[in-house]
PDB file of C-alpha atoms in Angstrom:
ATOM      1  CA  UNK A   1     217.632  90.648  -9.760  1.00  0.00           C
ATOM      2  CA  UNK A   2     214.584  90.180 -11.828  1.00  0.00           C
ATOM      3  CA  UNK A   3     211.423  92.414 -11.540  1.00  0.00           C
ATOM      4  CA  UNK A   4     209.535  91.968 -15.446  1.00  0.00           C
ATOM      5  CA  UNK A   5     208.633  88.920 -16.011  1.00  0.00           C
ATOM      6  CA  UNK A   6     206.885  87.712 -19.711  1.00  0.00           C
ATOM      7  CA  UNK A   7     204.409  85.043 -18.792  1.00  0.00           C
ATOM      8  CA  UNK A   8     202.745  83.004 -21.570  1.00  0.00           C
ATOM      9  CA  UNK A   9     199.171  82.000 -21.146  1.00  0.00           C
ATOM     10  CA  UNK A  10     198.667  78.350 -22.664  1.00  0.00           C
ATOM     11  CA  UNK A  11     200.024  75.346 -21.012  1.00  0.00           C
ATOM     12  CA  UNK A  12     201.762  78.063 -18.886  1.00  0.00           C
ATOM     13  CA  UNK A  13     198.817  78.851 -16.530  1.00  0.00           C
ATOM     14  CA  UNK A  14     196.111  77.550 -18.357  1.00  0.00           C
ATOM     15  CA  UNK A  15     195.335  74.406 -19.715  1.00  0.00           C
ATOM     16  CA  UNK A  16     195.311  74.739 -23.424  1.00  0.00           C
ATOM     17  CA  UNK A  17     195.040  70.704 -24.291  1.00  0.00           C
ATOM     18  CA  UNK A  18     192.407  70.405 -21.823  1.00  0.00           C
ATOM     19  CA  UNK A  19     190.499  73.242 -23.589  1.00  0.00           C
ATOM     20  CA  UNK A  20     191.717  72.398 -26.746  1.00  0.00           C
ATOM     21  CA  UNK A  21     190.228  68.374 -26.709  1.00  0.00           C
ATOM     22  CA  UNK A  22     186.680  70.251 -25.502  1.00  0.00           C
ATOM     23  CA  UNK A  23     186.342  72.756 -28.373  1.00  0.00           C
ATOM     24  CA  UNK A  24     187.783  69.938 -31.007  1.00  0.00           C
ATOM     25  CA  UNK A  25     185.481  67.634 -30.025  1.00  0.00           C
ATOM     26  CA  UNK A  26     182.206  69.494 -30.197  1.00  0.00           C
ATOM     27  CA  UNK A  27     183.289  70.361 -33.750  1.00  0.00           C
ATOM     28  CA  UNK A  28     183.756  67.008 -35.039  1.00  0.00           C
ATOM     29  CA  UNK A  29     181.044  65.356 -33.154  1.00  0.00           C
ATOM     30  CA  UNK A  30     178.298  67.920 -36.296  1.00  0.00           C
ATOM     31  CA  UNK A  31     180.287  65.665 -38.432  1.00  0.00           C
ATOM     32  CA  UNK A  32     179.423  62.142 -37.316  1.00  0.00           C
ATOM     33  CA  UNK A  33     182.830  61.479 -35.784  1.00  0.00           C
ATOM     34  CA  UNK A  34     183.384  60.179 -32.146  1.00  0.00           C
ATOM     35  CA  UNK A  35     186.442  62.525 -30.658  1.00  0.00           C
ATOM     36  CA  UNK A  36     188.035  59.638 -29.639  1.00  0.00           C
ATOM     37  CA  UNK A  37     192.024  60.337 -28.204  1.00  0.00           C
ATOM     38  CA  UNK A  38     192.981  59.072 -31.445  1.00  0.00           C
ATOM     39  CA  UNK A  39     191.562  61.577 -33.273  1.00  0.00           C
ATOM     40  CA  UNK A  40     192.442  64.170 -30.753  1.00  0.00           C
ATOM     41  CA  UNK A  41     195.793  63.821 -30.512  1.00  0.00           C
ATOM     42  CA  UNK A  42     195.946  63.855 -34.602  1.00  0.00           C
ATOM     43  CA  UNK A  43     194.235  67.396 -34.148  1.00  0.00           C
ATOM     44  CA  UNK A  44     196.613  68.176 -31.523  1.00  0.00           C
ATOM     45  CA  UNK A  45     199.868  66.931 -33.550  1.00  0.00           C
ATOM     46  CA  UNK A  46     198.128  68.876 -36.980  1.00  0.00           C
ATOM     47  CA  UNK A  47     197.252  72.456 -34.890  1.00  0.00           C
ATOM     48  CA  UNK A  48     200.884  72.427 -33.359  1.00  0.00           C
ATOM     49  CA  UNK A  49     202.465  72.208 -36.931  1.00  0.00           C
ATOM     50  CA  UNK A  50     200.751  74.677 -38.339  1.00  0.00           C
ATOM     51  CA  UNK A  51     201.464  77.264 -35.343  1.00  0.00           C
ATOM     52  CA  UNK A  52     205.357  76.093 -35.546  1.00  0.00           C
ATOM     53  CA  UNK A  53     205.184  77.388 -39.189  1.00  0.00           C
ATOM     54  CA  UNK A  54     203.567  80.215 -38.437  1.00  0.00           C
ATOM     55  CA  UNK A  55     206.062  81.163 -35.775  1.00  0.00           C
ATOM     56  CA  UNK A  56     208.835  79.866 -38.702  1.00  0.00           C
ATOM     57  CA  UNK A  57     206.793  82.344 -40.747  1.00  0.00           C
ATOM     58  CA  UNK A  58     206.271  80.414 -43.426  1.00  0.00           C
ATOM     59  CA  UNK A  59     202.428  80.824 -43.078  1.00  0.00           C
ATOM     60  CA  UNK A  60     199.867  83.668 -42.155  1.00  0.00           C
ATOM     61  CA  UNK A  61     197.682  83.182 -39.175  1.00  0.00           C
ATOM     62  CA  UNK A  62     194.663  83.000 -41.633  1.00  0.00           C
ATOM     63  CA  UNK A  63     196.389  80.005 -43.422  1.00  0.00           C
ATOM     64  CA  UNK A  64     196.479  78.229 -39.752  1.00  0.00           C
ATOM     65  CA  UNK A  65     193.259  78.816 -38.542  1.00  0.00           C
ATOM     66  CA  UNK A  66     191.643  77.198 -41.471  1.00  0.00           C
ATOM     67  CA  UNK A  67     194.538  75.217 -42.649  1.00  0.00           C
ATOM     68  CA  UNK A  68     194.407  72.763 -39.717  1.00  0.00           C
ATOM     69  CA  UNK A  69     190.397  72.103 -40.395  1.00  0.00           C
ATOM     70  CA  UNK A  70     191.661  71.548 -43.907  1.00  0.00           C
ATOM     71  CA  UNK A  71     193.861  68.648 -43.163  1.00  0.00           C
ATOM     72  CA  UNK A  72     192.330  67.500 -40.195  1.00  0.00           C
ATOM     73  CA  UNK A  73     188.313  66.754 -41.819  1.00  0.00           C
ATOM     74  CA  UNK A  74     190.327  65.485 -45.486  1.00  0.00           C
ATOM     75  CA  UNK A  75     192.241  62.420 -43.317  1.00  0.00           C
ATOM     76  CA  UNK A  76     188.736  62.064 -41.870  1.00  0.00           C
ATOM     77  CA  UNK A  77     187.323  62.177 -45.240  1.00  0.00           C
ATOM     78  CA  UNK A  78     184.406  64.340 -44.662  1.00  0.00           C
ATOM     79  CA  UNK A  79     183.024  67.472 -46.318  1.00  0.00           C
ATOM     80  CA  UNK A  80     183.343  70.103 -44.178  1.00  0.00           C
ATOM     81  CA  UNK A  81     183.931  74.632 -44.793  1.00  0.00           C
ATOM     82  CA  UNK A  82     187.144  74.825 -42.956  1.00  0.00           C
ATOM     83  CA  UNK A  83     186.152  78.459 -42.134  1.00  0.00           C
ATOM     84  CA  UNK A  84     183.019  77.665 -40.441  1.00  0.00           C
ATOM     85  CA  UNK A  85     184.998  75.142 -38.612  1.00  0.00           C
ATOM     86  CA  UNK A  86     187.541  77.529 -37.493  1.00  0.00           C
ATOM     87  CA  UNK A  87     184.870  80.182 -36.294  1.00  0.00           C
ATOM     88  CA  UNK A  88     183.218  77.514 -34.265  1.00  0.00           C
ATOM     89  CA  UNK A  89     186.317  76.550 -33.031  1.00  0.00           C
ATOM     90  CA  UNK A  90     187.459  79.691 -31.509  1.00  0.00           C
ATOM     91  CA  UNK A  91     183.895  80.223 -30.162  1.00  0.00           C
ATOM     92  CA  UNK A  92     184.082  76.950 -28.476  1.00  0.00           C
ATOM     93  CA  UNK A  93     187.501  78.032 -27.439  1.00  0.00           C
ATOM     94  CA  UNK A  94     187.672  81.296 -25.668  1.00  0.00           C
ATOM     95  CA  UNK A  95     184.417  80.142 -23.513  1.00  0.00           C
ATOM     96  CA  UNK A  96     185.577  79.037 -20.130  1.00  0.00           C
ATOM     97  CA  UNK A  97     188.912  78.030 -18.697  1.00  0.00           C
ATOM     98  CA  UNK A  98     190.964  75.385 -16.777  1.00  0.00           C
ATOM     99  CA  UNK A  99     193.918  77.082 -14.648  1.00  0.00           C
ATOM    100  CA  UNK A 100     197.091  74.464 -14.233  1.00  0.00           C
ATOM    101  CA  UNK A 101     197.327  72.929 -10.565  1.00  0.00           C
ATOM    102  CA  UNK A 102     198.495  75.641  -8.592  1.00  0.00           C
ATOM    103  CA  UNK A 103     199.078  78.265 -11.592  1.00  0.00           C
ATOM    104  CA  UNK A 104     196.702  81.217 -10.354  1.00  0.00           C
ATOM    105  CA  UNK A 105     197.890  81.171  -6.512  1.00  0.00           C
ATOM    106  CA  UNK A 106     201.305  81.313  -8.225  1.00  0.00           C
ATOM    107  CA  UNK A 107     199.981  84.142  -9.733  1.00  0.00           C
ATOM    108  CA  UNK A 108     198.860  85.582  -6.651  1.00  0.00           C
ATOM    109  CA  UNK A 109     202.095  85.487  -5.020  1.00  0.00           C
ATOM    110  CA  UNK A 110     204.052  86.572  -8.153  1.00  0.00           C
ATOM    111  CA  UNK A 111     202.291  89.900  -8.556  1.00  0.00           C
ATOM    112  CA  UNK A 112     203.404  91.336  -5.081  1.00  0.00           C
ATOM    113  CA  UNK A 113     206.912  91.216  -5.749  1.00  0.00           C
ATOM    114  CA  UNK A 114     207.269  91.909  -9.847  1.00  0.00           C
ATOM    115  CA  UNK A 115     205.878  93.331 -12.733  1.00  0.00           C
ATOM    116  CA  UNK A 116     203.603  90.593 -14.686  1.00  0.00           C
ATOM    117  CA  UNK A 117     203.021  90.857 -18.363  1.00  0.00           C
ATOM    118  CA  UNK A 118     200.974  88.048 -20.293  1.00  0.00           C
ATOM    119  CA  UNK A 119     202.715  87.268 -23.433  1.00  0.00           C
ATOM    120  CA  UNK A 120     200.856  85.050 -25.700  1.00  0.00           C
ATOM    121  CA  UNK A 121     201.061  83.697 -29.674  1.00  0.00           C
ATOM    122  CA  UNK A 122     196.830  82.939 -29.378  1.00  0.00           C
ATOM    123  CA  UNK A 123     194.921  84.577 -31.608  1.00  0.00           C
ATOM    124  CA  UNK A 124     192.983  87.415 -29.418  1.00  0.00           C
ATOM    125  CA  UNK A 125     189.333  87.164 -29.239  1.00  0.00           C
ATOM    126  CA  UNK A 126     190.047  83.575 -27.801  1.00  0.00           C
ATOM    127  CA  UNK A 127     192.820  84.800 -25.428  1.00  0.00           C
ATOM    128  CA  UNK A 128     190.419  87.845 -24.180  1.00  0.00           C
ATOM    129  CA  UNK A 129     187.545  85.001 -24.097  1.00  0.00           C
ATOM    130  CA  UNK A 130     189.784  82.581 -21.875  1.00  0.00           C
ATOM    131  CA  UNK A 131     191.273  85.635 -19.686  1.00  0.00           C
ATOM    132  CA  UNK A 132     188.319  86.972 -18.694  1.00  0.00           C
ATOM    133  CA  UNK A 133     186.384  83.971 -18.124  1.00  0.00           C
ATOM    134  CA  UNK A 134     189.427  83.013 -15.581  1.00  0.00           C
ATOM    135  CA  UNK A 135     189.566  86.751 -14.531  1.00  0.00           C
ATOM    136  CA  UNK A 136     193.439  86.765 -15.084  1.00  0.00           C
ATOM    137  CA  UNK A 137     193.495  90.628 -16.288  1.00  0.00           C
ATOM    138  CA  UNK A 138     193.817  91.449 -12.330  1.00  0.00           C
ATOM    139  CA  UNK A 139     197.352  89.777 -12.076  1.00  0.00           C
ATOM    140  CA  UNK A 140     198.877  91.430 -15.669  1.00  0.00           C
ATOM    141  CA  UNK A 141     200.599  94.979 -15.895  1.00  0.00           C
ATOM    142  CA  UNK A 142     200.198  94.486 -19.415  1.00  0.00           C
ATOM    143  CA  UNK A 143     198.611  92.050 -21.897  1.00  0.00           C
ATOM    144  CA  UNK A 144     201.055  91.749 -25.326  1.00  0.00           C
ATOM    145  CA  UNK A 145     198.859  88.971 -27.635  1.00  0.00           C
ATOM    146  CA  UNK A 146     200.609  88.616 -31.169  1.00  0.00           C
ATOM    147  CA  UNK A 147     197.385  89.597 -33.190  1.00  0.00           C
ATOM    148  CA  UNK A 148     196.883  92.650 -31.531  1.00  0.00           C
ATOM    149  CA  UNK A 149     200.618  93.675 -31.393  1.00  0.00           C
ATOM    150  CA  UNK A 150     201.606  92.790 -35.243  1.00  0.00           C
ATOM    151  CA  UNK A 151     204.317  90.211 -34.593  1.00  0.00           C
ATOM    152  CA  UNK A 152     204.545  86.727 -33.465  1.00  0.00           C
ATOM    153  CA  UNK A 153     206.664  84.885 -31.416  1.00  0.00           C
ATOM    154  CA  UNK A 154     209.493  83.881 -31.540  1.00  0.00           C
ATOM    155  CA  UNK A 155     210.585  87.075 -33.842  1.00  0.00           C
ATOM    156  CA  UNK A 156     212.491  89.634 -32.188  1.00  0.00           C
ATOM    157  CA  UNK A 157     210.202  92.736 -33.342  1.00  0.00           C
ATOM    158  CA  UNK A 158     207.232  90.821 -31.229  1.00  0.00           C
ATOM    159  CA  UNK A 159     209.777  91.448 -28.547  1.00  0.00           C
ATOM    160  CA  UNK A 160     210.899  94.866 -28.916  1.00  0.00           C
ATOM    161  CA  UNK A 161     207.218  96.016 -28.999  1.00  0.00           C
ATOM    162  CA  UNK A 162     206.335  94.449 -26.072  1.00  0.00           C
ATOM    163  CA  UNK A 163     209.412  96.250 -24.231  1.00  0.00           C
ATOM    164  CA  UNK A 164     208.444  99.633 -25.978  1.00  0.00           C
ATOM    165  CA  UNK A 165     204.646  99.411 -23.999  1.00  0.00           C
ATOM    166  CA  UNK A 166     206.704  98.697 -21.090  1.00  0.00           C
ATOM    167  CA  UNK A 167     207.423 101.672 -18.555  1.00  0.00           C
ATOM    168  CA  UNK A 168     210.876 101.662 -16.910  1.00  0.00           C
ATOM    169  CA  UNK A 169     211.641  98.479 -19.153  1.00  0.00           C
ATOM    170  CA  UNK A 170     215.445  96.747 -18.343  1.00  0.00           C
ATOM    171  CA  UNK A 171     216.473  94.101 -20.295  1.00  0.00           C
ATOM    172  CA  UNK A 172     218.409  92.737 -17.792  1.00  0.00           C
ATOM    173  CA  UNK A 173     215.337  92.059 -15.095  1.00  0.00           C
ATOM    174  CA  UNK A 174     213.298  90.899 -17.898  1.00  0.00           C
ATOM    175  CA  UNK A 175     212.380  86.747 -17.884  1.00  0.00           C
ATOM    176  CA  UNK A 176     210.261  84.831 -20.495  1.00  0.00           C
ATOM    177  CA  UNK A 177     208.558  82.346 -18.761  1.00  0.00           C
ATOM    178  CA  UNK A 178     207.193  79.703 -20.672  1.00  0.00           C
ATOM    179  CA  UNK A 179     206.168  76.628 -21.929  1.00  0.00           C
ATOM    180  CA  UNK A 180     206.714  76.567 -25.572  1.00  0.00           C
ATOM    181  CA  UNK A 181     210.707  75.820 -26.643  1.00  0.00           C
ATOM    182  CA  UNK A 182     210.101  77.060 -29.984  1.00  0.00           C
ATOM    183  CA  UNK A 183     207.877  80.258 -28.988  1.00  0.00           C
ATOM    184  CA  UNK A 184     208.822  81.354 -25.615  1.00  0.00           C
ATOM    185  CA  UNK A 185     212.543  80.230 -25.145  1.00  0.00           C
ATOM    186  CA  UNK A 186     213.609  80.626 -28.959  1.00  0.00           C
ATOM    187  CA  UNK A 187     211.862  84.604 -28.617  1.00  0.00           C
ATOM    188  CA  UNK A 188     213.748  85.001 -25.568  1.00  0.00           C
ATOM    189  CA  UNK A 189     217.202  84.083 -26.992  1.00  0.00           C
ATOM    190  CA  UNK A 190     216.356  86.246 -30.225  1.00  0.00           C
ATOM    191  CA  UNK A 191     215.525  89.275 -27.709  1.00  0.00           C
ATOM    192  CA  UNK A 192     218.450  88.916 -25.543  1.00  0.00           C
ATOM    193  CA  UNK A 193     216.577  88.270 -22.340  1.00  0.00           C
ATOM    194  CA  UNK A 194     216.566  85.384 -20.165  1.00  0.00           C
ATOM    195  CA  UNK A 195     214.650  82.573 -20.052  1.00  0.00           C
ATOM    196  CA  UNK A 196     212.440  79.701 -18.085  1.00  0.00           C
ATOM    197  CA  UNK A 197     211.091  76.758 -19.281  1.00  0.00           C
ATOM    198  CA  UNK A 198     207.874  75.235 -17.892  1.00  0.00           C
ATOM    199  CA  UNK A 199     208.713  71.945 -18.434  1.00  0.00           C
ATOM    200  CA  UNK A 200     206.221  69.338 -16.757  1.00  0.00           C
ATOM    201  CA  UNK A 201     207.571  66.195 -18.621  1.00  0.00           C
ATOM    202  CA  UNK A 202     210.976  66.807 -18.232  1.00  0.00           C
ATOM    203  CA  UNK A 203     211.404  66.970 -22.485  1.00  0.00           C
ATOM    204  CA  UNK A 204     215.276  67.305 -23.592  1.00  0.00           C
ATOM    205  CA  UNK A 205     215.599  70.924 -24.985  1.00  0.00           C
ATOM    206  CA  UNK A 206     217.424  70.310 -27.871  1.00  0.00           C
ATOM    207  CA  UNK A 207     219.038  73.309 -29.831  1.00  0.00           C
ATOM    208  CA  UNK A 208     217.108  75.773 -27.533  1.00  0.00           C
ATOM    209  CA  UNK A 209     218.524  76.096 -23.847  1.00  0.00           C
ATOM    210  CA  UNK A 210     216.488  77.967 -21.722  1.00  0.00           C
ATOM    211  CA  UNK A 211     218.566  79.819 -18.935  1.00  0.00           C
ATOM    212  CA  UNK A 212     216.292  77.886 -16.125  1.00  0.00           C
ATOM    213  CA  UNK A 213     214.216  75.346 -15.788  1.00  0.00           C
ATOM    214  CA  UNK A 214     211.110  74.686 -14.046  1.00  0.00           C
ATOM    215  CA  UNK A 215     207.792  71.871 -13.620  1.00  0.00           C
ATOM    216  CA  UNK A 216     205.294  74.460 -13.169  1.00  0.00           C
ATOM    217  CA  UNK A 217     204.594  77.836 -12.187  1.00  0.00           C
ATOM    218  CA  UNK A 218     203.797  77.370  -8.711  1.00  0.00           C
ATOM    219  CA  UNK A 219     208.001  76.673  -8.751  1.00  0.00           C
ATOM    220  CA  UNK A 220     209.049  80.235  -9.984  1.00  0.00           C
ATOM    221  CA  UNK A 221     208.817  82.076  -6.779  1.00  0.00           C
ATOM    222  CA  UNK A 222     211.342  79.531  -5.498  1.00  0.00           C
ATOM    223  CA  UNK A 223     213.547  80.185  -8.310  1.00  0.00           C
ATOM    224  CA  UNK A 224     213.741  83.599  -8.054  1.00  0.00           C
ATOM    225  CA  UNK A 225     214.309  83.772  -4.713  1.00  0.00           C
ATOM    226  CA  UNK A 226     217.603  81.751  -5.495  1.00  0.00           C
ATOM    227  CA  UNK A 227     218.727  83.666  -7.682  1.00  0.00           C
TER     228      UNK A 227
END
C-alpha cells in the first residue's frame, strides 16, 4: 500500500537530546557553569519553544538560533554574544552522531522495499554535519531539510515541495514518519498524507492524531507489513 515514506531525522533515528546535552554543555561550561540536568533540561524546555514558534511561524529561524542563547545565559545571569553562542553551538552540533537502538538496521531493511526520503525542520549545515558523520545519505532517495527547501514544517508548502522533487510521487503511498506531534504529524494532516508517530513514552496525542502509532523505528517494517 505504501511505497514513499517521509522520515524525520531527530529523535526519529538519531538521538537529538543525546547530542543536544553534549553540544549545550561544552557551551556553558566557557561560562563557568556546571551543565548539570537541571540546567539541561531548562535548555532543552527553552530550544523546544522557540522551534514550536517557529513552526507556529511566529518567529524566523534567525530569531531561534540566537533567541534561545538569549534567554537561556539571562536566567543564568551571565554575559554572553548569543550569536557566538549559537555558532558554537551548531559546530558542536553537527560533529558526530548517536543512531536510536536499532534505528539504522531499520533503515537497512526499510530501503529494500520503499522509497526513503529524510524530512527534517534542523537547520542544514548541522543536519549535513550529523548525516554524514552517521553516513545516512546511503539509505535516502532524497534529503528535503527546511532551510534548504524555503518552508518549515508543519506548513503545507514545506510539503508540496518536497512532493514536487519527488519522481512518480502518490499521495496516497506517501507516510510521515515521525517523532514530533507538532512538526511531523500536524505537516502530515495539513498535506493530506498519512501519518506515524514515533512515540517511545507512550505521550497522549492530544488534538493531533497520527493515523499509526509506533515505539521506534525498528517497529515500522512490522507495521507496514500489516497493513
Amino acid at each position: 500500500m505504501y511505497k514513499i515514506l517521509l522520515i524525520d531525522l531527530d529523535d526519529t533515528v538519531l538521538d537529538f537530546k543525546k547530542a543536544e546535552k553534549n553540544a549545550i554543555g561544552k557551551i556553558i561550561r566557557q561560562f563557568g557553569v556546571e551543565p548539570t540536568e537541571a540546567v539541561l533540561h531548562r535548555y532543552h524546555l527553552i530550544n523546544k519553544a522557540h522551534w514550536e514558534r517557529l513552526e507556529r511561524g511566529e518567529i524566523t529561524r534567525e530569531q531561534v538560533l540566537v533567541g534561545r542563547f538569549q534567554v537561556l545565559f539571562a536566567e543564568l545571569g551571565r554575559e554572553a554574544d548569543p550569536t557566538a553562542c549559537a555558532r558554537a553551538y551548531e559546530k558542536n552540533l553537527s560533529q558526530g552522531h548517536w543512531f536510536l537502538p536499532g534505528a539504522e538496521e531499520a533503515l537497512e531493511r526499510l530501503q529494500k522495499s520503499y522509497r526513503l526520503f529524510l524530512a527534517s525542520n534542523g537547520t542544514a549545515s548541522v543536519q549535513h554535519g550529523r548525516m554524514k558523520s552517521a553516513n545516512l545519505y546511503r539509505f535516502f532517495e532524497g534529503i528535503f531539510i527546511s532551510q534548504e527547501i524555503g518552508y518549515n514544517k508543519p506548513s503545507r508548502d514545506y510539503f508540496e515541495a518536497c512532493f514536487a522533487r519527488i519522481p512518480d510521487f502518490d499521495r496516497e503511498k506517501t507516510l510521515m514518519v515521525g517523532d514530533s506531534l507538532t512538526s511531523d504529524m500536524l505537516g502530515g494532516v495539513n498535506a493530506g498524507i498519512n501519518t506515524v508517530w514515533v512515540n517511545p513514552d507512550h505521550k497522549a496525542p492530544g488534538a493531533v492524531r497520527p493515523t499509526y502509532e509506533i515505539e521506534n523505528l525498528g517497529q515500522l517494517e512490522k507495521l507496514l507489513a500489516e497493513l
